[in-house]
XYZ file of C-alpha atoms in Angstrom:
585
model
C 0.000 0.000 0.000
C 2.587 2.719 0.918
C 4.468 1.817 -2.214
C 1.063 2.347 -4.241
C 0.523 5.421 -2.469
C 4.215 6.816 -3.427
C 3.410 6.303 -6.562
C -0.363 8.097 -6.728
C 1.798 11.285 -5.048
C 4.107 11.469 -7.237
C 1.796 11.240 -10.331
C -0.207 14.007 -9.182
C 2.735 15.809 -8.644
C 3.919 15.423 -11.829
C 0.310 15.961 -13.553
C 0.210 19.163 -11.626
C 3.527 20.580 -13.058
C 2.771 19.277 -16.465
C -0.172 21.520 -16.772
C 0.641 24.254 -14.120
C 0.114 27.487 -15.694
C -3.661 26.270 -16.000
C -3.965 26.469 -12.144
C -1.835 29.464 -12.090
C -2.999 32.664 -10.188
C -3.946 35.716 -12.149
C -1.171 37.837 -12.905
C -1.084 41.456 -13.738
C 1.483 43.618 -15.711
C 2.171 47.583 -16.640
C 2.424 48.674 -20.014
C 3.067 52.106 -21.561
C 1.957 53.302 -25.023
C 2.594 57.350 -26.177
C -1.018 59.125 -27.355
C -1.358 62.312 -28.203
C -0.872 64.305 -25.297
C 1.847 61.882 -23.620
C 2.336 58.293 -22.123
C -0.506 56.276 -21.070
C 0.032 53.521 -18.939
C -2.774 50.337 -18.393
C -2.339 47.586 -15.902
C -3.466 44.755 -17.415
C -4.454 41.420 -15.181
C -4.111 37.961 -17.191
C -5.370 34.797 -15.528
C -5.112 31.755 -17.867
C -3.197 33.338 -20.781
C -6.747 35.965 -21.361
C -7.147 38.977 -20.909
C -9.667 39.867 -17.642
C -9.087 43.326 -16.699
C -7.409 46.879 -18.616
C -6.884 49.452 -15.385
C -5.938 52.934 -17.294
C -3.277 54.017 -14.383
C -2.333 57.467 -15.933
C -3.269 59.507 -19.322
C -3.479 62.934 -20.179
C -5.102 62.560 -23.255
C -8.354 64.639 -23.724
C -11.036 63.205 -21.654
C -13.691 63.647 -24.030
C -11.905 62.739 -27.296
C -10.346 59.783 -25.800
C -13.584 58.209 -23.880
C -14.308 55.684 -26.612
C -11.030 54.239 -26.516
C -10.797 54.025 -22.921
C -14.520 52.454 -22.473
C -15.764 50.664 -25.636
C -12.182 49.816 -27.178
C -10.874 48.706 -23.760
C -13.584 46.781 -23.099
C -13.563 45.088 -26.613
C -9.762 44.249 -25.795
C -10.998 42.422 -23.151
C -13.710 40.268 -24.777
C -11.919 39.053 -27.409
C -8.405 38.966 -25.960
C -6.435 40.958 -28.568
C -5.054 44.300 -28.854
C -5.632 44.811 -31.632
C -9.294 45.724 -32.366
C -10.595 48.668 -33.962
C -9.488 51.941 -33.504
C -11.893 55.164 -32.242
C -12.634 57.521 -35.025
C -11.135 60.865 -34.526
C -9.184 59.918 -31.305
C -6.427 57.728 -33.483
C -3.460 58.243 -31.407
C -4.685 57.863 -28.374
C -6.339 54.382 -29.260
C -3.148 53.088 -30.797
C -0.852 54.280 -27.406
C -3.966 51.630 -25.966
C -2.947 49.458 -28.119
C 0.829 49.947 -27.398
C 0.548 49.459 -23.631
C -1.589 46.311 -23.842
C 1.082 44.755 -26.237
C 3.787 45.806 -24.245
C 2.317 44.471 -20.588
C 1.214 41.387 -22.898
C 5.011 40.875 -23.611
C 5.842 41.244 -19.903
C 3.583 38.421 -18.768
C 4.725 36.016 -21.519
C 1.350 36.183 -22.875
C 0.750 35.402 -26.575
C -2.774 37.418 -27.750
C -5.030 36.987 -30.549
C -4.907 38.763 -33.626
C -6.702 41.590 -35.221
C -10.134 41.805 -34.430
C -12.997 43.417 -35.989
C -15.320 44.145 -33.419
C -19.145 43.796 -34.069
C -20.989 46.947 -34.305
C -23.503 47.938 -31.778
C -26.464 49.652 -33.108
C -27.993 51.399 -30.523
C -31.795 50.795 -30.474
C -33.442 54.162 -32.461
C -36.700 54.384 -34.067
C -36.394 54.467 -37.639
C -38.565 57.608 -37.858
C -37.760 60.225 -34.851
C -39.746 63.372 -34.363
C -38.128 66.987 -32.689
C -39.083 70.294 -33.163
C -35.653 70.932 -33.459
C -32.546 68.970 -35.107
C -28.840 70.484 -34.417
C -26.244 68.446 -36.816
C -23.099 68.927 -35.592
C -22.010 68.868 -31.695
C -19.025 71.505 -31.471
C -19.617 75.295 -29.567
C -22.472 76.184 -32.155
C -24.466 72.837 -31.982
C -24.510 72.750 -28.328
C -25.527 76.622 -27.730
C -27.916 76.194 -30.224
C -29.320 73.204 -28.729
C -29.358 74.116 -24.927
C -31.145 77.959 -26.380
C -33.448 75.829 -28.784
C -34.395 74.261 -25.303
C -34.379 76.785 -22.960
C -37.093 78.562 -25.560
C -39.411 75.685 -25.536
C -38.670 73.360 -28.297
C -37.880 69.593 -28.026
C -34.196 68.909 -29.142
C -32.187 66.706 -30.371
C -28.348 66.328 -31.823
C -26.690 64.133 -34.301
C -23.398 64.195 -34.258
C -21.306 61.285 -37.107
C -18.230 60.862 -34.879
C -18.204 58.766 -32.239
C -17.365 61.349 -29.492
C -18.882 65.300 -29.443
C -17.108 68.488 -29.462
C -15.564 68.157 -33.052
C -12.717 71.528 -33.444
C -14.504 73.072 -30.448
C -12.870 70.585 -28.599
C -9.349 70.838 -29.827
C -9.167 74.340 -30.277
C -7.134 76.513 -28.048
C -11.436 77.941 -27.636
C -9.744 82.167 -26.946
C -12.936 84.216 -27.250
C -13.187 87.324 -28.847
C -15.402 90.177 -26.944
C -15.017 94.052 -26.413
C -15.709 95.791 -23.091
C -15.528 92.172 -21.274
C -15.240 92.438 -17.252
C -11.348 90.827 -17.710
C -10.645 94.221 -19.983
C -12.269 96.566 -17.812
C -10.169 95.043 -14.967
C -6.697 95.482 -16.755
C -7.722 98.868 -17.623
C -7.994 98.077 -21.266
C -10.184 100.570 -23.790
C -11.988 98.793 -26.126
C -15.196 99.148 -27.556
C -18.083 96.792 -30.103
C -17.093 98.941 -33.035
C -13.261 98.225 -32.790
C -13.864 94.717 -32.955
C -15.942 95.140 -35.835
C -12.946 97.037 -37.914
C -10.392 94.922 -36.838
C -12.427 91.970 -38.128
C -13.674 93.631 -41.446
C -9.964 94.763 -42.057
C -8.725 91.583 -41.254
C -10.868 89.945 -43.725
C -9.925 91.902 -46.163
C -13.878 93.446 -46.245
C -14.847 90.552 -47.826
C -17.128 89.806 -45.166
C -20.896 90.743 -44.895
C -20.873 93.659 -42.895
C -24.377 93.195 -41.193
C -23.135 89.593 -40.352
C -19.900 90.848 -38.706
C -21.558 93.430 -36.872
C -24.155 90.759 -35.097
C -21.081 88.930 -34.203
C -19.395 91.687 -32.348
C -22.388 92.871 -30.624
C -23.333 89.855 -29.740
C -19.775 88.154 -28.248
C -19.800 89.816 -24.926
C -23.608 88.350 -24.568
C -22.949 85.288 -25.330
C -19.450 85.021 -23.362
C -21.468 86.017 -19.815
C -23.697 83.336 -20.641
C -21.234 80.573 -21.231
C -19.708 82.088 -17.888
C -22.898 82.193 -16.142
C -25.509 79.876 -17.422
C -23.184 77.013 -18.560
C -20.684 77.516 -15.716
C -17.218 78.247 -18.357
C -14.707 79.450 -15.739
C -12.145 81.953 -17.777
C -8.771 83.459 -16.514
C -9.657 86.430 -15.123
C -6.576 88.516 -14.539
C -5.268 87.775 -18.232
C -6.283 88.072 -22.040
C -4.571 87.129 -25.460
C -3.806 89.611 -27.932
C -4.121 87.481 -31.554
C -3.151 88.655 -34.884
C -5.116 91.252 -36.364
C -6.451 92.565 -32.722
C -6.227 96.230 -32.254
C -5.992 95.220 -28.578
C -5.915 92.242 -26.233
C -9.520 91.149 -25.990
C -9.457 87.262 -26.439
C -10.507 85.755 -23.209
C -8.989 82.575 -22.043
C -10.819 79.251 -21.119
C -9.669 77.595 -17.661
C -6.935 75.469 -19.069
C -6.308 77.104 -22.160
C -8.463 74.636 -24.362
C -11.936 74.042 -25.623
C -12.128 70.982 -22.905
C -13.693 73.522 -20.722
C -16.414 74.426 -22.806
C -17.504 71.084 -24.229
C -17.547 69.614 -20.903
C -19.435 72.536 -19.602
C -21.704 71.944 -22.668
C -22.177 68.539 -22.349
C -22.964 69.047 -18.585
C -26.211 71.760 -19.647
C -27.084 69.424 -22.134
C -27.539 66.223 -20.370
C -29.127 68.354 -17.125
C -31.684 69.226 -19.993
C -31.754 65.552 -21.008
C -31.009 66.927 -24.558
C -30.411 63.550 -26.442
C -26.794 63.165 -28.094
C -26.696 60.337 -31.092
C -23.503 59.918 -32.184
C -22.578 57.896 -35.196
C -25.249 59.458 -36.843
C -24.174 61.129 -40.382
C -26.503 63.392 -41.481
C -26.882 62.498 -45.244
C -29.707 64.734 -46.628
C -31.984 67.572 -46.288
C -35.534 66.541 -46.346
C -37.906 68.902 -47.455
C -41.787 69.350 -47.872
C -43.790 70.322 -51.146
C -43.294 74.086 -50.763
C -39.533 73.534 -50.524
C -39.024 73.826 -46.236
C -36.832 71.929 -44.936
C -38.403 69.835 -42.531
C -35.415 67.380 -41.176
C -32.692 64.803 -42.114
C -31.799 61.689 -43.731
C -28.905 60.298 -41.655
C -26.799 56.932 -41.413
C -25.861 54.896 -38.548
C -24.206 51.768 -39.650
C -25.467 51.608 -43.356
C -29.363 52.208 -42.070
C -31.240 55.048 -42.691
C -32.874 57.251 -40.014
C -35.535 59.926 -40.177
C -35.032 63.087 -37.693
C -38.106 65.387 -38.726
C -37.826 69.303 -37.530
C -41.614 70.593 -36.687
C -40.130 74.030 -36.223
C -36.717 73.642 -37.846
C -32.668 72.030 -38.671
C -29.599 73.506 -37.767
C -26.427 73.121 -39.413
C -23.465 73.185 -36.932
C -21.680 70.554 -39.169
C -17.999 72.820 -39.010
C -15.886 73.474 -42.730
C -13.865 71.526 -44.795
C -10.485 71.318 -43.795
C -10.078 67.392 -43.502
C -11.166 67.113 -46.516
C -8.270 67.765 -49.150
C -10.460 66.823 -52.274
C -12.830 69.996 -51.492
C -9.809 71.858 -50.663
C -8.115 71.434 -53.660
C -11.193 72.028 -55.727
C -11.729 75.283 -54.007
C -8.271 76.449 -53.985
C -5.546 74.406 -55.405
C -2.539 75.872 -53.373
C -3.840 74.549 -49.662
C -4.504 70.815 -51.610
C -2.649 67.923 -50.868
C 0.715 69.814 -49.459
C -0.590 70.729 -45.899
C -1.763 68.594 -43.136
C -3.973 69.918 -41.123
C -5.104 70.690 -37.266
C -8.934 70.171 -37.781
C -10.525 66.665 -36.024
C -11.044 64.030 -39.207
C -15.143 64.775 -39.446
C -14.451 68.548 -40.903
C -15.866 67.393 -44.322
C -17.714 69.791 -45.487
C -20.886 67.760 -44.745
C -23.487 70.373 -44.157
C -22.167 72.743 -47.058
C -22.408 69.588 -49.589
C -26.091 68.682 -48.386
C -27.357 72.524 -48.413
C -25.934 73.269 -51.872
C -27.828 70.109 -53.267
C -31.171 72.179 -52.003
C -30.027 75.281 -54.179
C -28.251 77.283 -50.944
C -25.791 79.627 -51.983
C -22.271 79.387 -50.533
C -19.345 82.511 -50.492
C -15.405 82.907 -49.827
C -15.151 78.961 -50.655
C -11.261 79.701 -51.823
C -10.382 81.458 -48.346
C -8.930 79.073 -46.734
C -6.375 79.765 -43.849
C -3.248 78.133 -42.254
C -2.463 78.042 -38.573
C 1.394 79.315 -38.862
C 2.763 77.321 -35.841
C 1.597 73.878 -35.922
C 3.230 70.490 -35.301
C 5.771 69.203 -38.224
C 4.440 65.959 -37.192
C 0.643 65.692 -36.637
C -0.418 69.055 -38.235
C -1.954 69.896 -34.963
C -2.051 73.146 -33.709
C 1.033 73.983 -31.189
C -0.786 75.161 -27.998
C 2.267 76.011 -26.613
C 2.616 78.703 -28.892
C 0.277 81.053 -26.847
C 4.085 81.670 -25.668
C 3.499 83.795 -29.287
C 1.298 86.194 -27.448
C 3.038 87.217 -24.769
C 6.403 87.871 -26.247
C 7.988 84.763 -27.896
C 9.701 85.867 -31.109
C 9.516 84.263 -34.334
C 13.335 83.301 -35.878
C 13.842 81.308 -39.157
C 16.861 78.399 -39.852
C 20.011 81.644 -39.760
C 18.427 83.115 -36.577
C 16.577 85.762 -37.708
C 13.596 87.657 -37.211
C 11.099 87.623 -40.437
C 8.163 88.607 -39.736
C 5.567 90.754 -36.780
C 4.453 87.490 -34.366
C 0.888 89.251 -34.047
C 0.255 89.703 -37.802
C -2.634 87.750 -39.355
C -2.385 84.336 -39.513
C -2.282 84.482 -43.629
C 0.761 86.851 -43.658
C 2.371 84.688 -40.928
C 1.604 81.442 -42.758
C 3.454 83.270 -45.782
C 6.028 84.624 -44.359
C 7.213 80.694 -43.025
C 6.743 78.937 -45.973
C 9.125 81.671 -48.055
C 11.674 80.567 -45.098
C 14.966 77.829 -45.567
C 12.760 74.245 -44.943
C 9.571 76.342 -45.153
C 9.550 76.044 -41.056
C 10.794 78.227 -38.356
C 10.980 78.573 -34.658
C 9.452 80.350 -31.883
C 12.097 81.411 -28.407
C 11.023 82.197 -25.406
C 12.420 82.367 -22.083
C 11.052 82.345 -18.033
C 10.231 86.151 -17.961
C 7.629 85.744 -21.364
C 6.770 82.396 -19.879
C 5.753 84.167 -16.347
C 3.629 85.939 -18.543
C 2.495 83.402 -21.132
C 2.086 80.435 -18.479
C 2.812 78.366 -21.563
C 4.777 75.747 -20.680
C 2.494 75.488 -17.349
C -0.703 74.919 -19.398
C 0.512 72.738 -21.555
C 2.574 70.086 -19.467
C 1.405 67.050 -22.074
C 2.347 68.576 -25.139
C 5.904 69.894 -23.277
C 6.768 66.127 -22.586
C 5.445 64.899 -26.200
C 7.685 67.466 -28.248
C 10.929 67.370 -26.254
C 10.598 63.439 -26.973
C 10.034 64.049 -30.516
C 12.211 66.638 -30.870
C 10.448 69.841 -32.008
C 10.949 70.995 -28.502
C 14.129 71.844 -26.687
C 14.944 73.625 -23.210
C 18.059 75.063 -22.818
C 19.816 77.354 -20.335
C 21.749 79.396 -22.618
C 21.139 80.780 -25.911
C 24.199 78.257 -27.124
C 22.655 74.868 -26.376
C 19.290 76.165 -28.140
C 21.660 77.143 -30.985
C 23.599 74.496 -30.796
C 20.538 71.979 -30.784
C 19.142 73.526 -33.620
C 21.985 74.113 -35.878
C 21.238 77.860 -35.677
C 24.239 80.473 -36.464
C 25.142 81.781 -32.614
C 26.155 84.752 -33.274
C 23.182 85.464 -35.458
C 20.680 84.458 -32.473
C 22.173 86.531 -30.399
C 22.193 89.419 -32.586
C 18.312 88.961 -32.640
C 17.825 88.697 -28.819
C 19.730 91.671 -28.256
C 17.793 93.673 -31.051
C 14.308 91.969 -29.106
C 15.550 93.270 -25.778
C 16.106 96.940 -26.146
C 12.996 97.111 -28.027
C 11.502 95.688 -24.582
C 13.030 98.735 -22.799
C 11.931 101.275 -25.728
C 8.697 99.860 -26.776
C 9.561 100.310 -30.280
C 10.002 97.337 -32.726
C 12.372 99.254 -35.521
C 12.222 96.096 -37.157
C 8.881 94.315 -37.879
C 6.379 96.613 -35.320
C 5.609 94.242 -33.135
C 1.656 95.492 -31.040
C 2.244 93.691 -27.945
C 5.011 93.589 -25.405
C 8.545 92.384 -25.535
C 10.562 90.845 -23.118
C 14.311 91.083 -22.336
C 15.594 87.737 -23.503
C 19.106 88.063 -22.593
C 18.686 85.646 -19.906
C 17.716 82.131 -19.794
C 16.624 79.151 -19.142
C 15.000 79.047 -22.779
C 11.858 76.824 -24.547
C 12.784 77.026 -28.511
C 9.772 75.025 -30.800
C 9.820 74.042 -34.493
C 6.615 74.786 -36.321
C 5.128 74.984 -39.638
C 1.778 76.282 -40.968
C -1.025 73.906 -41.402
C -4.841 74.352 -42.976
C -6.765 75.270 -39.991
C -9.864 77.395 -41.305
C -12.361 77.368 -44.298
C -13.854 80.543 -44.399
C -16.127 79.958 -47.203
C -19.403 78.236 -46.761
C -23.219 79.029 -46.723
C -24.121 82.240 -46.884
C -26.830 83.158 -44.294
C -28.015 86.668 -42.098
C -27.829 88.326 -39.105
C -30.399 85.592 -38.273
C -28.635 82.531 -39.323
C -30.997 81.642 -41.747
C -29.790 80.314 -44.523
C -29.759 82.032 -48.264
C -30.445 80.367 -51.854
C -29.264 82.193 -54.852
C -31.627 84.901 -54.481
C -30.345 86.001 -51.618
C -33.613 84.725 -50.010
C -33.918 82.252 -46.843
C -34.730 79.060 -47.418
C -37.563 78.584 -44.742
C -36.548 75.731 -42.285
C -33.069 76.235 -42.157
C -30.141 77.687 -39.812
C -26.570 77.214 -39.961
C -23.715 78.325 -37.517
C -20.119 78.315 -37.129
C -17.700 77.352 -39.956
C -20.135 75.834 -41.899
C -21.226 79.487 -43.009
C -19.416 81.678 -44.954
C -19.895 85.640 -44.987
C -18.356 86.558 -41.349
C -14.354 86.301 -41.518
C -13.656 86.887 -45.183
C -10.745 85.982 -46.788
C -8.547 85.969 -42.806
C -10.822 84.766 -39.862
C -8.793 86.766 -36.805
C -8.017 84.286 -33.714
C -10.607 83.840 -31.257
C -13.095 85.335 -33.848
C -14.244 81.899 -34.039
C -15.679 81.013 -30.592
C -17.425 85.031 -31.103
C -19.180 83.346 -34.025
C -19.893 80.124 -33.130
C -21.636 81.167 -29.886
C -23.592 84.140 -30.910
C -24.967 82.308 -34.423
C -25.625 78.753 -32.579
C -28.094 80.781 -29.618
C -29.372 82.787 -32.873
C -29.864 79.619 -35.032
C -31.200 77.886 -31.579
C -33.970 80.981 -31.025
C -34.887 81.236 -34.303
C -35.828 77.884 -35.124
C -37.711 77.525 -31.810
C -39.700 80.034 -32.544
C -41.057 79.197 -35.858
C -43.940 77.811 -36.686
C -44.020 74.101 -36.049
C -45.476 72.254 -39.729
């Protein structure tokens, strides 16, 4: 018996090594993957060679853009063991740095995943046939304020939106606001006044906007800025304003963080209080209309099925321009075609311009089209850091030189750079401008992403920024002591400069690479001071609003920055008021 028994011990013994990693006990792994705005690191448990749990243990990746891929694609990871399942629309990078750290903590535990996945689609469960008095399309600034006023007036409301996530280039954008006579001026002491605004912004457009248009903007920005302060709860810097191209004076307020996070999520806060339904992956496809020609709603697409939305009152177009879309770039103006990237969010297709014209609306300034001068080299994206720009960072090209005013218009800036050795050039700054500029501060995620890549570099002396960039020395520092006794005069002899220098003699220094990049259409519908959209005629077409960049007639051939938050704003409560008002058919 005891010899029997030996031998029953040591066979379960040997059985339970043979096939130990069956009965072994979960293990869990770190992984790191670089997104857009830095590293993001998961903690990934395996038990049994699968997958069981994704724990996101740090990102800084926009909270909004990025909630797909750190909900749905996570979660898909997990059901079907791989890491490699579909990407989120419009949030790219940040679903492939998911992807990154769940290979990489994968590796760590000697775990061998499945391969690519393609993930069933869920369709949520919609009525084919859905009935508003209101329909926003489009969920950036002007869908949402035209949504949340279309509410607040009385009307039912609801907004389709073809990416998976809301906020489209309201999100991204640095989301500066234009408005004269704000309480931040009249703090700082700063004279300013409704009908400055409005000739800054005609002359800056070259008068090639509608003057009645324009004029509704300017009036209307300082309205609509207390309300996003006040009824949606926006929180803005208030000891501190930008002073952007083409400003007479610094009037551009400044979100709480420097970016239009603080809007959207403000946004999306009123809307959901309201119980405002959101669809997302819903592509509006086409303007319905009755026999008389009003446009009473939209075709739209979820996952190749149709949907009805019918407007009783009326449709909004808050669909943005057309700067993802190189095709309708090209055809409108050759030169910004194929050649620039650019810093709009993938859904800027020119949707709601395409489906209006088909109805006979009547578009303007289509061949406008402006670059962002300092974006990244890489991505296309719009440098945040560069608000740096408006405090007193100065603009050098590859020999060191100044080229150009850093507070012209964006168009003559853009220009300027791309008649420059590699068609690039670099903005330097040091502590006292970035004391100012907070910069660096704001922007901690995008610091860490460019020094890795490169386009970034912090030095202590004017040498190791020269030397890092190949830059002539003695050239550099021909320019910074030019820069600084303008700062004690106040006079730019060389290029003018309208805001206020800093001695840069000292360091530590920030130096950035940057390039321009498409970042506005300003062509698109043509509508009036009451966002109703035109035909050919010049006359509305009755159930139809538009707002934002998907319009045409306010910025001309240069929109000036922060102009765009002005219009968005004011023309989405407009378009929302209007079209709760009318008659419901």
């Amino acid at each position: 018996m005891a010899k029997h028994s030996i031998r029953i011990l040591r066979t379960t013994a040997l059985a339970l090594a043979l096939c130990g990693t069956a009965f072994a006990a979960p293990v869990t792994t770190e992984g790191t993957g670089v997104g857009k705005h830095g590293d993001v690191t998961v903690a990934v448990t395996f038990d049994g060679g699968k997958i069981t749990a994704i724990d996101v243990k740090s990102s800084l990746e926009n909270p909004i853009l990025a909630k797909g891929v750190f909900t749905d694609m996570k979660d898909a990871m997990v059901r079907y063991n791989s890491a490699d399942v579909d990407v989120v629309a419009g949030a790219t990078l940040s679903s492939e740095a998911l992807r990154t750290a769940v290979k990489a903590a994968a590796e760590k535990a000697g775990v061998a995943l499945s391969g690519p996945v393609v993930v069933a689609k869920r369709t949520p469960k919609i009525p084919e046939k859905n009935i508003y008095d209101v329909v926003v399309v489009g969920s950036g600034g002007a869908g949402f304020s035209a949504a949340i006023t279309a509410h607040d007036a009385g009307a039912s409301v609801v907004i389709l939106e073809k990416m998976p996530t809301v906020g489209g280039n309201s999100l991204i954008s640095g989301a500066e606001m234009a408005a004269a006579g704000s309480w931040v001026q009249q703090k700082l002491g700063i004279k300013d006044s409704v009908e400055q605004h409005f000739q800054d912004t005609m002359k800056g457009g070259d008068n090639l906007g509608d003057p009645a248009v324009v004029r509704t903007m300017v009036e209307g920005a300082l309205p609509a800025a207390l309300w996003c302060r006040d009824e949606i709860g926006v929180e803005f810097v208030e000891d501190n304003l930008f002073h952007f191209g083409g400003h007479s004076v610094k009037r551009s307020l400044i979100p709480k963080g420097a970016t239009g996070s603080e809007f959207i999520s403000k946004f999306m806060a009123a809307a959901e209080k309201r119980n405002i339904p959101i669809v997302t992956g819903m592509k509006a496809e086409e303007l319905l209309r009755d026999a008389d020609g009003r446009v009473t709603g939209v075709r739209a697409v979820m996952d190749g099925k149709d949907y009805v939305f019918e407007a009783r009152r009326g449709t909004v177009l808050a669909t943005g321009g057309f700067a993802a879309n190189v095709d309708m770039r090209t055809k409108a103006n050759p030169f910004y075609g194929a050649g620039f990237k650019t810093t709009n969010m993938p859904g800027a297709q020119g949707d709601g311009i395409v489906m209006a014209e088909k109805i006979g609306a009547a578009v303007a300034n289509m061949d406008q089209i402006q670059t962002y001068p300092m974006c990244d080299p890489v991505s296309g994206a719009i440098e945040l850091i560069d608000d740096a720009r408006f405090e007193g960072a100065i603009l050098i090209n590859q020999e060191g030189r100044r080229f150009v005013e850093e507070l012209e218009r964006r168009d003559v800036m853009s220009k300027a750079i791309l008649a420059q050795t590699g068609q690039y050039c670099y903005a330097l700054f040091n502590q006292k401008v970035e004391d100012r500029a907070h910069a660096v501060q704001n922007h901690q995620d995008e610091v860490a992403v460019f020094s890795r890549t490169g386009i970034l570099y912090k030095g202590e002396t004017l040498k190791d920024v020269a030397d890092h960039f190949k830059i002539p020395l003695d050239a550099l520092e021909d320019t910074v002591k030019k820069v600084s006794s303008y700062a004690k005069t106040g006079k730019d002899l060389d290029f003018n400069y309208r805001g206020k220098f800093e001695d840069l003699t000292t360091g530590p220094y920030w130096i950035y690479r940057g390039v321009p990049s498409v970042h506005h259409t300003m062509g698109g519908l043509k509508i009036n001071p009451k966002a109703q959209v035109l035909d050919s005629n010049g006359k509305p077409i009755e159930g139809l609003w538009a707002a934002g960049e998907v319009t045409g007639v306010t910025h001309g051939s240069n929109r000036l920055g922060s102009n765009a938050y002005a219009d968005i704003i004011v023309f989405g409560r407009i378009a929302g008021e209007e079209a709760a008002k009318a008659v419901a058919k």
